[in-house]
Tab-separated table of C-alpha atoms in Angstrom:
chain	number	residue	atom	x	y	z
A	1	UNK	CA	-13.340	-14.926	-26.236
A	2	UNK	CA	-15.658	-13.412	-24.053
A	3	UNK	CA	-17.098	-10.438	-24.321
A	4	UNK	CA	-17.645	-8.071	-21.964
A	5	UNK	CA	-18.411	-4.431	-23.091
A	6	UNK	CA	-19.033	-1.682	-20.730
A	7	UNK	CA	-20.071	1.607	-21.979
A	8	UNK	CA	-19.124	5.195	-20.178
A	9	UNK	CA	-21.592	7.731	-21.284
A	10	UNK	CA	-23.985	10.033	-20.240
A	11	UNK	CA	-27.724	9.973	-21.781
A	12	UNK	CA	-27.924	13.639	-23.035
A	13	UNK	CA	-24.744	12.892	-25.352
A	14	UNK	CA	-24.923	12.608	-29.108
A	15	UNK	CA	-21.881	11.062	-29.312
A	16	UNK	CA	-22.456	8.777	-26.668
A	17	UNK	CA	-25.864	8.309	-28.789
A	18	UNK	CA	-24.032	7.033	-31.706
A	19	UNK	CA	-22.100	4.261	-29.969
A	20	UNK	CA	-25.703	2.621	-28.306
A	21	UNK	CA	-27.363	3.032	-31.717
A	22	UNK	CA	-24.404	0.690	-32.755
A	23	UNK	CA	-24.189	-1.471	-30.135
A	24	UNK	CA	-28.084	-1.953	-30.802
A	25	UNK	CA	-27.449	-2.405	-34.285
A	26	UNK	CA	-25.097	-5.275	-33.441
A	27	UNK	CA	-27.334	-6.517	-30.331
A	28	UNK	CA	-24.577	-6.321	-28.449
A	29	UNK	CA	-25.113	-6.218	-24.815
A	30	UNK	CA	-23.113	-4.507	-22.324
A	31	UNK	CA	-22.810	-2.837	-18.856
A	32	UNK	CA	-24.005	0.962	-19.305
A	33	UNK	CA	-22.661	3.553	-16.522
A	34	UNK	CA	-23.804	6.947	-16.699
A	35	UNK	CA	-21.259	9.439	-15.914
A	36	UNK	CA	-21.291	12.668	-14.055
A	37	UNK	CA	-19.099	15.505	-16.402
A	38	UNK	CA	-18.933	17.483	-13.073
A	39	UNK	CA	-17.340	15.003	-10.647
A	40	UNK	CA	-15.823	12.486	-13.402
A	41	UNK	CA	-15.465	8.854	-12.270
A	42	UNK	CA	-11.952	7.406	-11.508
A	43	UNK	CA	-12.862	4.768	-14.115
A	44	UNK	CA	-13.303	7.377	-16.641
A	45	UNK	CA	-10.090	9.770	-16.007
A	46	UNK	CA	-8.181	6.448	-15.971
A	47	UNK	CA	-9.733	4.828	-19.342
A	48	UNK	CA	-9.816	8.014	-21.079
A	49	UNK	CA	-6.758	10.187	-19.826
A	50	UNK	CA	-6.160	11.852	-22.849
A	51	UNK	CA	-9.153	13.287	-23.545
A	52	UNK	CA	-11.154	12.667	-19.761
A	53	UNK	CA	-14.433	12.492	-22.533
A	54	UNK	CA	-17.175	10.436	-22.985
A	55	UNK	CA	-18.262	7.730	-24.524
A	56	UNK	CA	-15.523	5.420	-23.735
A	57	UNK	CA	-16.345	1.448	-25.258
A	58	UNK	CA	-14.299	-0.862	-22.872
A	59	UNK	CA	-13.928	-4.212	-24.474
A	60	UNK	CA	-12.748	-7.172	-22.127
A	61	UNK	CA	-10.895	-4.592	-20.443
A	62	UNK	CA	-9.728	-2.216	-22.810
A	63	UNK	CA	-10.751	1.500	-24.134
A	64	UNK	CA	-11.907	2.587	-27.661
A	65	UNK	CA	-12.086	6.400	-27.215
A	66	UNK	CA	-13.830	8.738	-29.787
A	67	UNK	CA	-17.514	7.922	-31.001
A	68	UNK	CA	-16.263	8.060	-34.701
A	69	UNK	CA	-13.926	5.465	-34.076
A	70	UNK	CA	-15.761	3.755	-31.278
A	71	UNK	CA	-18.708	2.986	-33.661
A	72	UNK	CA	-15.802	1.863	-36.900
A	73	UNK	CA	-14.593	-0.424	-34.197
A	74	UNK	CA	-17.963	-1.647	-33.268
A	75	UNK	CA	-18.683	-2.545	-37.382
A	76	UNK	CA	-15.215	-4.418	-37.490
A	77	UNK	CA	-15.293	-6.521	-34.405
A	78	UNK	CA	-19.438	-7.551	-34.863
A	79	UNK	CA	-18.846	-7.945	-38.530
A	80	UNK	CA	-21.484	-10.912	-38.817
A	81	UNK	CA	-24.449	-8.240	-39.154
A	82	UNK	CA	-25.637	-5.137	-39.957
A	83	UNK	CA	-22.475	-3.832	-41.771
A	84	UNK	CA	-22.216	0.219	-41.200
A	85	UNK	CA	-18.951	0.600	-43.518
A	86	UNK	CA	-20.576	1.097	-47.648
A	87	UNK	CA	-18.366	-2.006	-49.449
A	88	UNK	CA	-17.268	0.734	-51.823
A	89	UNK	CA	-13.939	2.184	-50.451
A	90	UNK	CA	-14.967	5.862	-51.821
A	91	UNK	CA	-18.417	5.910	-50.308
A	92	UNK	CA	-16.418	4.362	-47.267
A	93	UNK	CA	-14.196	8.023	-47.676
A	94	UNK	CA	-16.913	9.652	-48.575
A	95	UNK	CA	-19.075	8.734	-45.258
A	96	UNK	CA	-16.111	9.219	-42.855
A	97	UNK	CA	-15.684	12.575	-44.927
A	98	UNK	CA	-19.241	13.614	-43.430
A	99	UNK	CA	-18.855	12.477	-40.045
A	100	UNK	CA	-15.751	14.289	-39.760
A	101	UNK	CA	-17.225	17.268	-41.212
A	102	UNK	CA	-20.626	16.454	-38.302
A	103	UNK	CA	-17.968	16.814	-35.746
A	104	UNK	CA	-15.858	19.662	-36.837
A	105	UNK	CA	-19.061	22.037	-37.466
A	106	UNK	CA	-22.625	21.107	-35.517
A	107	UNK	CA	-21.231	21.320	-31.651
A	108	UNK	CA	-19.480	24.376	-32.414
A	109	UNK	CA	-21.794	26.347	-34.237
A	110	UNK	CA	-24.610	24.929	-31.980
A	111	UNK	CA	-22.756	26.317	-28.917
A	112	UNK	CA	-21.649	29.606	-30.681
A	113	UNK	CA	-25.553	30.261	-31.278
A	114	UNK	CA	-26.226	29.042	-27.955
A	115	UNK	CA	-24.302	31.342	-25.961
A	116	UNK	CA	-23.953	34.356	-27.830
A	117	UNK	CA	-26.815	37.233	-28.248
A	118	UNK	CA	-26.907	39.924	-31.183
A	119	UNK	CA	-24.919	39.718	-34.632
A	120	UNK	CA	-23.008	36.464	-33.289
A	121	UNK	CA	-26.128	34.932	-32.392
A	122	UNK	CA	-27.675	35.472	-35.826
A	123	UNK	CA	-23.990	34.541	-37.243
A	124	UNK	CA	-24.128	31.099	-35.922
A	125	UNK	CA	-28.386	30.725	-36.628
A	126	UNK	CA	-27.533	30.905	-39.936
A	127	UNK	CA	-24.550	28.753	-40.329
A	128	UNK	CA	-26.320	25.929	-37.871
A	129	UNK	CA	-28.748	26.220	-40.341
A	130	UNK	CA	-26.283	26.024	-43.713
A	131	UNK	CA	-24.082	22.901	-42.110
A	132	UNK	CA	-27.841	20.823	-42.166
A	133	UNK	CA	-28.798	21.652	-45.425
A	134	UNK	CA	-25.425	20.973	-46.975
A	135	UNK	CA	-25.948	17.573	-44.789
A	136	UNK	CA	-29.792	17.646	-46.321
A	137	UNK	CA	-28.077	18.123	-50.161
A	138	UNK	CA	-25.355	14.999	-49.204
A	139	UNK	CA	-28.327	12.741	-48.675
A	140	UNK	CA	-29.994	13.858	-52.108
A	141	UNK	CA	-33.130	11.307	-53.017
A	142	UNK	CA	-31.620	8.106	-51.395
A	143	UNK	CA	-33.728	6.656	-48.434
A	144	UNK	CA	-30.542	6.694	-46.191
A	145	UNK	CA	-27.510	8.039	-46.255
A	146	UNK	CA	-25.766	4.532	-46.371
A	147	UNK	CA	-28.264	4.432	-49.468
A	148	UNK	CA	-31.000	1.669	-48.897
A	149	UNK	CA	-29.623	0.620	-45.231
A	150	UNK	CA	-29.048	2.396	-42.245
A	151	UNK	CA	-24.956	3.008	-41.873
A	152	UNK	CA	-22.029	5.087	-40.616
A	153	UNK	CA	-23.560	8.349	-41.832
A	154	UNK	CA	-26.772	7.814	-40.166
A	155	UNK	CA	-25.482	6.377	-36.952
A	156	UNK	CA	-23.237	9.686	-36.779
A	157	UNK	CA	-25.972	11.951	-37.604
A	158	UNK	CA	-29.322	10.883	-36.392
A	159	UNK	CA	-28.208	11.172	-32.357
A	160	UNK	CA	-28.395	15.035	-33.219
A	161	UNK	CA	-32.164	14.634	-33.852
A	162	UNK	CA	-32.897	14.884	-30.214
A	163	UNK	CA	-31.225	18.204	-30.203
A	164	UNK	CA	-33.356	20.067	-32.801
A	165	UNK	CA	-36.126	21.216	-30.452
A	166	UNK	CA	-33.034	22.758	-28.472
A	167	UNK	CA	-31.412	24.048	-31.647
A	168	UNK	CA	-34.785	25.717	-32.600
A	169	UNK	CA	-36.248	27.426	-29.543
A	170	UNK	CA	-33.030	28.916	-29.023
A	171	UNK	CA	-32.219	29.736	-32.625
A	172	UNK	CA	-36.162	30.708	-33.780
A	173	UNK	CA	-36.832	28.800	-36.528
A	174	UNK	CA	-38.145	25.224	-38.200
A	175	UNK	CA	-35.864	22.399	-39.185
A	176	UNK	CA	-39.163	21.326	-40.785
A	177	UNK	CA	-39.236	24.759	-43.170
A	178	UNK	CA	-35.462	24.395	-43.190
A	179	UNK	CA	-34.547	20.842	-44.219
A	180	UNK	CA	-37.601	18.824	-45.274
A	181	UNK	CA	-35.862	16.010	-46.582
A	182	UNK	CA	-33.629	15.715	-43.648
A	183	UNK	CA	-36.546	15.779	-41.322
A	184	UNK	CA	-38.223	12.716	-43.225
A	185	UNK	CA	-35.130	10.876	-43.425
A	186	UNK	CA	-34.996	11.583	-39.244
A	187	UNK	CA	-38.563	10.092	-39.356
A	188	UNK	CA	-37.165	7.159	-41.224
A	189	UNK	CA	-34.172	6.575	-38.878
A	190	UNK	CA	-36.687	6.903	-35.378
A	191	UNK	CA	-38.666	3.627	-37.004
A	192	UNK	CA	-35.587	1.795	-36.434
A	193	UNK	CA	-35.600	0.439	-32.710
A	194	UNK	CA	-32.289	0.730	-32.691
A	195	UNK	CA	-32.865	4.505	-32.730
A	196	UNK	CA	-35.951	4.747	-31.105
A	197	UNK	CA	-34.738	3.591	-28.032
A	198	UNK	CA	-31.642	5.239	-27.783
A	199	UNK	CA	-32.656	9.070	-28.573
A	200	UNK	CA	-34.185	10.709	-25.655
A	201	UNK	CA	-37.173	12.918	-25.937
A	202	UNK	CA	-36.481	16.594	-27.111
A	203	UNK	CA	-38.622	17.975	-24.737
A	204	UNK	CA	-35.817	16.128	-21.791
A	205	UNK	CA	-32.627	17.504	-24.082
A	206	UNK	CA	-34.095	20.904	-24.104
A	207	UNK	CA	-34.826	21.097	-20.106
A	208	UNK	CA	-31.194	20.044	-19.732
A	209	UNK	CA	-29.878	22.711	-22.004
A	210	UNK	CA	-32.142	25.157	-20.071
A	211	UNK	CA	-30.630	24.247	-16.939
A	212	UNK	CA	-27.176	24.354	-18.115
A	213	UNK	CA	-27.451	27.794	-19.424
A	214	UNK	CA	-28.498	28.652	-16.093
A	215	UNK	CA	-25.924	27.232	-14.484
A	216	UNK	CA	-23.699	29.037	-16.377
A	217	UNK	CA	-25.151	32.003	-15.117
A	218	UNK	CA	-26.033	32.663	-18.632
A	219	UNK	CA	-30.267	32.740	-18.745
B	1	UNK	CA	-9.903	0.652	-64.270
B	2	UNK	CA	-7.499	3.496	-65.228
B	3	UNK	CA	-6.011	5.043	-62.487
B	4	UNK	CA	-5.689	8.413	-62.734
B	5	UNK	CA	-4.549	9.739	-59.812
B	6	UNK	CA	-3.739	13.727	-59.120
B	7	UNK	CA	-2.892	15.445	-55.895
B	8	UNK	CA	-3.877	18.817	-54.659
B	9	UNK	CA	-1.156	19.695	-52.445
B	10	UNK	CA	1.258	22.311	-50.800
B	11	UNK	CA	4.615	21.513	-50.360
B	12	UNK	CA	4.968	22.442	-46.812
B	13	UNK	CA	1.795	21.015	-45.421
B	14	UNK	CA	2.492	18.151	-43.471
B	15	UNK	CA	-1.227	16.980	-44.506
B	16	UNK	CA	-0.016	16.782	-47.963
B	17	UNK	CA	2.898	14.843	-46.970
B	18	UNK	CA	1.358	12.281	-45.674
B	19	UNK	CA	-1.010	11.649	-48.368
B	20	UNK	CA	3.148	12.053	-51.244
B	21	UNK	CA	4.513	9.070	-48.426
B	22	UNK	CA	1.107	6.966	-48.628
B	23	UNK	CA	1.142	7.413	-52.710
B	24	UNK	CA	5.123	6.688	-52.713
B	25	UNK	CA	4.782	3.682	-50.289
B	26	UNK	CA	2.016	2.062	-52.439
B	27	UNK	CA	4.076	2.901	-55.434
B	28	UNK	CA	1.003	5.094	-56.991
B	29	UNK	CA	2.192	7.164	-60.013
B	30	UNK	CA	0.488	10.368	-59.859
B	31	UNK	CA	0.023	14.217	-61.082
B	32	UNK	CA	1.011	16.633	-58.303
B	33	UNK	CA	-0.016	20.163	-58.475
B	34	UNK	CA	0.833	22.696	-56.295
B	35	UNK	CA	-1.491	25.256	-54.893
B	36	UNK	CA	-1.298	28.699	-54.132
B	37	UNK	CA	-3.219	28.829	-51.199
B	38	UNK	CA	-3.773	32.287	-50.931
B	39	UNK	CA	-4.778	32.024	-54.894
B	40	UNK	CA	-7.179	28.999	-54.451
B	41	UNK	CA	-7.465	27.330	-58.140
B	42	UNK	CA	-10.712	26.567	-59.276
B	43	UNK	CA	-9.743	23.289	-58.901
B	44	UNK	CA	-9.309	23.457	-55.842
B	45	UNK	CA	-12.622	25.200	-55.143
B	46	UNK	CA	-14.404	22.603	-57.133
B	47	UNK	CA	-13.108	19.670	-55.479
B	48	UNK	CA	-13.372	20.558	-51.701
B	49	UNK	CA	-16.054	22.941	-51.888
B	50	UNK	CA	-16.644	22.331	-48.204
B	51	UNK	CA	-13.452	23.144	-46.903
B	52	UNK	CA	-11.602	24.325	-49.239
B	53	UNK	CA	-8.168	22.664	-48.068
B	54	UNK	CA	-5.209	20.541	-49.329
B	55	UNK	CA	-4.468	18.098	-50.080
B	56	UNK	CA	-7.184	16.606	-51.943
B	57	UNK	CA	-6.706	13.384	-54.139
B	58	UNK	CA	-8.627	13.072	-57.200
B	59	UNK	CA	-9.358	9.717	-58.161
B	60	UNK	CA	-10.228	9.114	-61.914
B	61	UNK	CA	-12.106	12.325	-61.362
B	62	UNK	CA	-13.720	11.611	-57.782
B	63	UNK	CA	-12.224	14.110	-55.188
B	64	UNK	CA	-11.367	12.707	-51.450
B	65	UNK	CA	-10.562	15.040	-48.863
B	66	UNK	CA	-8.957	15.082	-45.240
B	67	UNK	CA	-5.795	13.331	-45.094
B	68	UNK	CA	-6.195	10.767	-42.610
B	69	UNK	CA	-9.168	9.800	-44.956
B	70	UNK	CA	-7.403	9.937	-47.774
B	71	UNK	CA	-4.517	7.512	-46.049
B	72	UNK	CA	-7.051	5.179	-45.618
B	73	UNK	CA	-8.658	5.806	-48.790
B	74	UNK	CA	-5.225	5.011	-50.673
B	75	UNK	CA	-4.830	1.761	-48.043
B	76	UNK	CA	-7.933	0.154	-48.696
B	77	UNK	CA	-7.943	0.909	-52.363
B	78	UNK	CA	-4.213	-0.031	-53.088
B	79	UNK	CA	-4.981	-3.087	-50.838
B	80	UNK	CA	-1.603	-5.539	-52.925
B	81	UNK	CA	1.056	-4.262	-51.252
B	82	UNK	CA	2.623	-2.855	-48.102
B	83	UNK	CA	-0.746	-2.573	-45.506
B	84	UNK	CA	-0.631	0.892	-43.599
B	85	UNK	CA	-3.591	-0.244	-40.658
B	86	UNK	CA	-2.970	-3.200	-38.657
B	87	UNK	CA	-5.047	-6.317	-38.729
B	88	UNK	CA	-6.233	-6.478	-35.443
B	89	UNK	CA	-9.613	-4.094	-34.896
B	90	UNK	CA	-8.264	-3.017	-31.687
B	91	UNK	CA	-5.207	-1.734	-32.689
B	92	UNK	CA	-6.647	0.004	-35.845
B	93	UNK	CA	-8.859	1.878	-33.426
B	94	UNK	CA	-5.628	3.208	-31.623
B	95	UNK	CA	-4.173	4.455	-34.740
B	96	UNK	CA	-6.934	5.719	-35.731
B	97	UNK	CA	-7.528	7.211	-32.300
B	98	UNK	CA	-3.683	8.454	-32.515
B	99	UNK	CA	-3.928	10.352	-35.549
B	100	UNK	CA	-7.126	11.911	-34.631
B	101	UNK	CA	-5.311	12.970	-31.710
B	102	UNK	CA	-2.413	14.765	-33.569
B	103	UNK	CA	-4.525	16.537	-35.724
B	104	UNK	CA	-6.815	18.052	-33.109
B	105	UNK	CA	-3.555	18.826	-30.859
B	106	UNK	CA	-0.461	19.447	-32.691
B	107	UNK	CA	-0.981	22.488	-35.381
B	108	UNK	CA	-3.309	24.084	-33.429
B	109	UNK	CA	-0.820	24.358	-30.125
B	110	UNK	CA	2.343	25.302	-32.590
B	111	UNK	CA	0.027	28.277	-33.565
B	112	UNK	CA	-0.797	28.948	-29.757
B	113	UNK	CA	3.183	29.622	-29.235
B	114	UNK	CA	4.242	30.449	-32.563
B	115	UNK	CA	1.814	33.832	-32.531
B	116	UNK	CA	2.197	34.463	-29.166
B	117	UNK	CA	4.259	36.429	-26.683
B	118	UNK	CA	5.032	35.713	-22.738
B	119	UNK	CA	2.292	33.538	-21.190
B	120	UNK	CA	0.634	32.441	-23.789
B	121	UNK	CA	3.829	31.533	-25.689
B	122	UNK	CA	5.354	29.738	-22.732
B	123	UNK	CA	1.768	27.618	-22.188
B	124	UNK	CA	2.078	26.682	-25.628
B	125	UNK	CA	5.520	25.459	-25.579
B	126	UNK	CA	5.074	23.318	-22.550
B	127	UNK	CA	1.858	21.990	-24.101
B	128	UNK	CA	3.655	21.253	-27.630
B	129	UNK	CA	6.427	19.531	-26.081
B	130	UNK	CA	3.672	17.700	-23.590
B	131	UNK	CA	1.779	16.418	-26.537
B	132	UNK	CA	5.479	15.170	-28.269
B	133	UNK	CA	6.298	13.268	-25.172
B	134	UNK	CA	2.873	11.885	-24.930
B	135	UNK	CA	3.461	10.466	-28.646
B	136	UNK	CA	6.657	9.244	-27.360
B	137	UNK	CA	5.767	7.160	-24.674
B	138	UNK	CA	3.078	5.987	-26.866
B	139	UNK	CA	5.587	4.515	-29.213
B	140	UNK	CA	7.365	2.487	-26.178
B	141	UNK	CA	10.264	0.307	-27.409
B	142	UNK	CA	9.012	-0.659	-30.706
B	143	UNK	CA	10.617	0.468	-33.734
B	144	UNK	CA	8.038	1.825	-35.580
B	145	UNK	CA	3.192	2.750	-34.090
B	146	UNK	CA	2.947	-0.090	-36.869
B	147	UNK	CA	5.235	-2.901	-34.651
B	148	UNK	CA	7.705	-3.795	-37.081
B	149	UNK	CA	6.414	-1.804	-39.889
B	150	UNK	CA	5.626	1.593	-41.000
B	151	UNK	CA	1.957	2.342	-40.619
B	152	UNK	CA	-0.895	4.701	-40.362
B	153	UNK	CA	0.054	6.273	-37.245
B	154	UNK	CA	3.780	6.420	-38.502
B	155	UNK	CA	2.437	7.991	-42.384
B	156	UNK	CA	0.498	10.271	-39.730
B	157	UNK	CA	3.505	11.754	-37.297
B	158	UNK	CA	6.437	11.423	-39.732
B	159	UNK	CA	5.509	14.442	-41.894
B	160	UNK	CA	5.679	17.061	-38.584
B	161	UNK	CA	9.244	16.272	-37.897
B	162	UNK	CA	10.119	18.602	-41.310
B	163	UNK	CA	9.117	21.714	-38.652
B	164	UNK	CA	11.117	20.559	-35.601
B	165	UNK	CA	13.527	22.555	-36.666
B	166	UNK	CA	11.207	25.666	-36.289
B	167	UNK	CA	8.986	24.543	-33.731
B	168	UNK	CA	12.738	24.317	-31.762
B	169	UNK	CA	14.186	27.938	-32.673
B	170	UNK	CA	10.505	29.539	-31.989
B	171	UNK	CA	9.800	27.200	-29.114
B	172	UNK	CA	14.062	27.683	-27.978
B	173	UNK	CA	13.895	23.529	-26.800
B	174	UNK	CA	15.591	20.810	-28.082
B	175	UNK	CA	13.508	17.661	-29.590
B	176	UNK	CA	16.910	15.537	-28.964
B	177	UNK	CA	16.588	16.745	-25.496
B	178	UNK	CA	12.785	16.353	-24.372
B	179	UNK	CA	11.631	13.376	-27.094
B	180	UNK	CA	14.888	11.263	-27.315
B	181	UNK	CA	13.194	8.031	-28.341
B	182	UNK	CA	10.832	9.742	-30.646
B	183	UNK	CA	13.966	11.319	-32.513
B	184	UNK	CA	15.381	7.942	-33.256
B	185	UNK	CA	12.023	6.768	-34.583
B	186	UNK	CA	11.743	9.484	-36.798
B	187	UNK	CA	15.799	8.341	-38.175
B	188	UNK	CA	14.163	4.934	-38.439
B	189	UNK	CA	11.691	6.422	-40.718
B	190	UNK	CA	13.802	8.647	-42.748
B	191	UNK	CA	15.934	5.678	-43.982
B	192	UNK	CA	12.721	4.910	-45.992
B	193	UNK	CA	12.740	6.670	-48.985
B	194	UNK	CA	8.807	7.427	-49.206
B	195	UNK	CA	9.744	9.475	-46.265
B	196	UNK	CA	13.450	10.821	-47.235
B	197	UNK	CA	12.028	11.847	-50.949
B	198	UNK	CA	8.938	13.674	-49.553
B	199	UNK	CA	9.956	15.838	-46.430
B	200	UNK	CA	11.293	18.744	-47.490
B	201	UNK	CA	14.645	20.215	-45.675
B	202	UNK	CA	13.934	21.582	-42.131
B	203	UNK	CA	15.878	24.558	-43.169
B	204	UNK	CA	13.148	25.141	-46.267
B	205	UNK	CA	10.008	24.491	-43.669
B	206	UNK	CA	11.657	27.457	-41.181
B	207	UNK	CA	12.451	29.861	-43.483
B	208	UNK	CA	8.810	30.095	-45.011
B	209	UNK	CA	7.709	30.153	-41.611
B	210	UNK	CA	9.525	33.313	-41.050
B	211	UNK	CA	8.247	34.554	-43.999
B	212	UNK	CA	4.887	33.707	-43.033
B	213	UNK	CA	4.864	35.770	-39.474
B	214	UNK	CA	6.338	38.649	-41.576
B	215	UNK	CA	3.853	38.786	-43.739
B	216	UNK	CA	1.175	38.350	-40.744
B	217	UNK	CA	2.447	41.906	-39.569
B	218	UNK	CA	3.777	39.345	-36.527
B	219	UNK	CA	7.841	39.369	-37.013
């Protein structure tokens, strides 16, 4: 079968992060088109019309929607190497549990911190900062959270990395004071090429989130 | 191993029902106990500390959480009989992508209509029914999301028609009416008796959501 793999995404996303940091993992290569949110392309709205989101996996042809699922789909079909997915089917529950639990509460919180000012703002500060040490506590003493090997857990979390200059400036304080553990474990991921390469700087992420506010008419 | 298997649950929470048809289907023997979920048990509290929700399945003493996890969770670990995800990675995405797609849509647009008035309420009827026919042209002609047999995306959808009945008298449609082919699936399904023995009557489901807005201050 061939394989031809095309990738809709757009660099700033952590989600679209997670799905390159997989496809890396797998050295799998593929077509990457960076998409404009603000004028979406026809390929998008018609590969994605559910959701009209980003990153969209097409596979000889076909969509895999969802970064979560896009990445489990990823492990399954490129199952030769690099296994995300723990052999265990309750650290398999318990990883999905996390990544779940990544995308129900960082975005969110992020954004309610983001574009709120007063009480709110210091609402959201503090629970941005209480979802990544209960992520920092998950991880406990092992090198990764897939335990010795980079896996599921770490592809859905690391992407967020490139965020935390954004999340700090705008939220005044230290992921480094914070979470510790989770920092070193970040510094452990970024050897990985597969990371390296993929995460943009921080100093580029916050810029864009700069702008955005702006354009918001938010500053 | 011993398998001691024990289910945090709510009767009326289609979330919970998937997890009693997954159990049933496997033909797990288990402890169910009911919460009062506006009396958490320490239980409870203990075993999803994170979110604090039913259901939650506890596995000789290891607690797994989320529903469609837990599906998959009871899948991969009762692995001898009766197969809830397809065998083909692509397809597992969609079910995957499916489910993920009820539970970010459906409850949360009931809500919209169910607790409001005017507008509001008509925007969320027209979405709930949009997001019904959606799931029925999704199904096309076969007889069950699994092909010829009940699956994930089936153990996913089946539990929400045990509100029709209220989303109907709240919503004043007709599921007969606007989801024809989605109504016979859902017959198809209830001639299975993991499904017949776990929804409760439509009837039961209605009345405790009038009781519910009542005791909201919301009649």
């Amino acid at each position: 079968m061939a394989n031809e793999v095309v990738l809709l995404d757009t660099w700033v996303s952590m989600f679209g992060m997670r799905v390159r940091i997989a496809l890396a993992e797998k050295g799998v290569q593929y077509e990457y088109k960076e998409e404009n949110l603000r004028d979406k392309s026809p390929i998008l709205l018609q590969m994605n019309p559910i959701h009209k989101k980003i990153p969209v996996l097409i596979h000889n042809g076909k969509p895999v929607c969802e970064s979560a699922i896009i990445v489990q789909y990823i492990d399954e079909v490129w199952n030769d190497k690099a296994p995300f997915m723990p052999s265990d089917p309750y650290e398999r529950a318990q990883a999905r549990f996390w990544v779940d639990y990544i995308d129900k509460k960082v975005y969110d919180t992020w954004r309610k911190m983001w574009l709120s000012k007063g009480e709110e703002h210091e609402e959201g500060k503090k629970e941005l900062i209480s979802i990544f040490k209960t992520l920092e506590e998950t991880l406990g003493d092992k090198p990764f959270y897939g335990g010795a090997t980079f896996g599921f857990l770490d592809i859905g979390l690391i992407p967020f990395y490139s965020w935390f200059y954004a999340y700090e400036t705008y939220g005044n304080f230290k992921m480094e004071v914070e979470c510790p553990k989770l920092m070193a474990w970040a510094k452990r991921c970024l050897e990985k090429e597969s990371v390296s390469k993929t995460l943009p700087d921080q100093m580029k992420v916050y810029d864009f989130v700069v702008s955005m506010k702006k354009s918001l008419g938010l500053d």
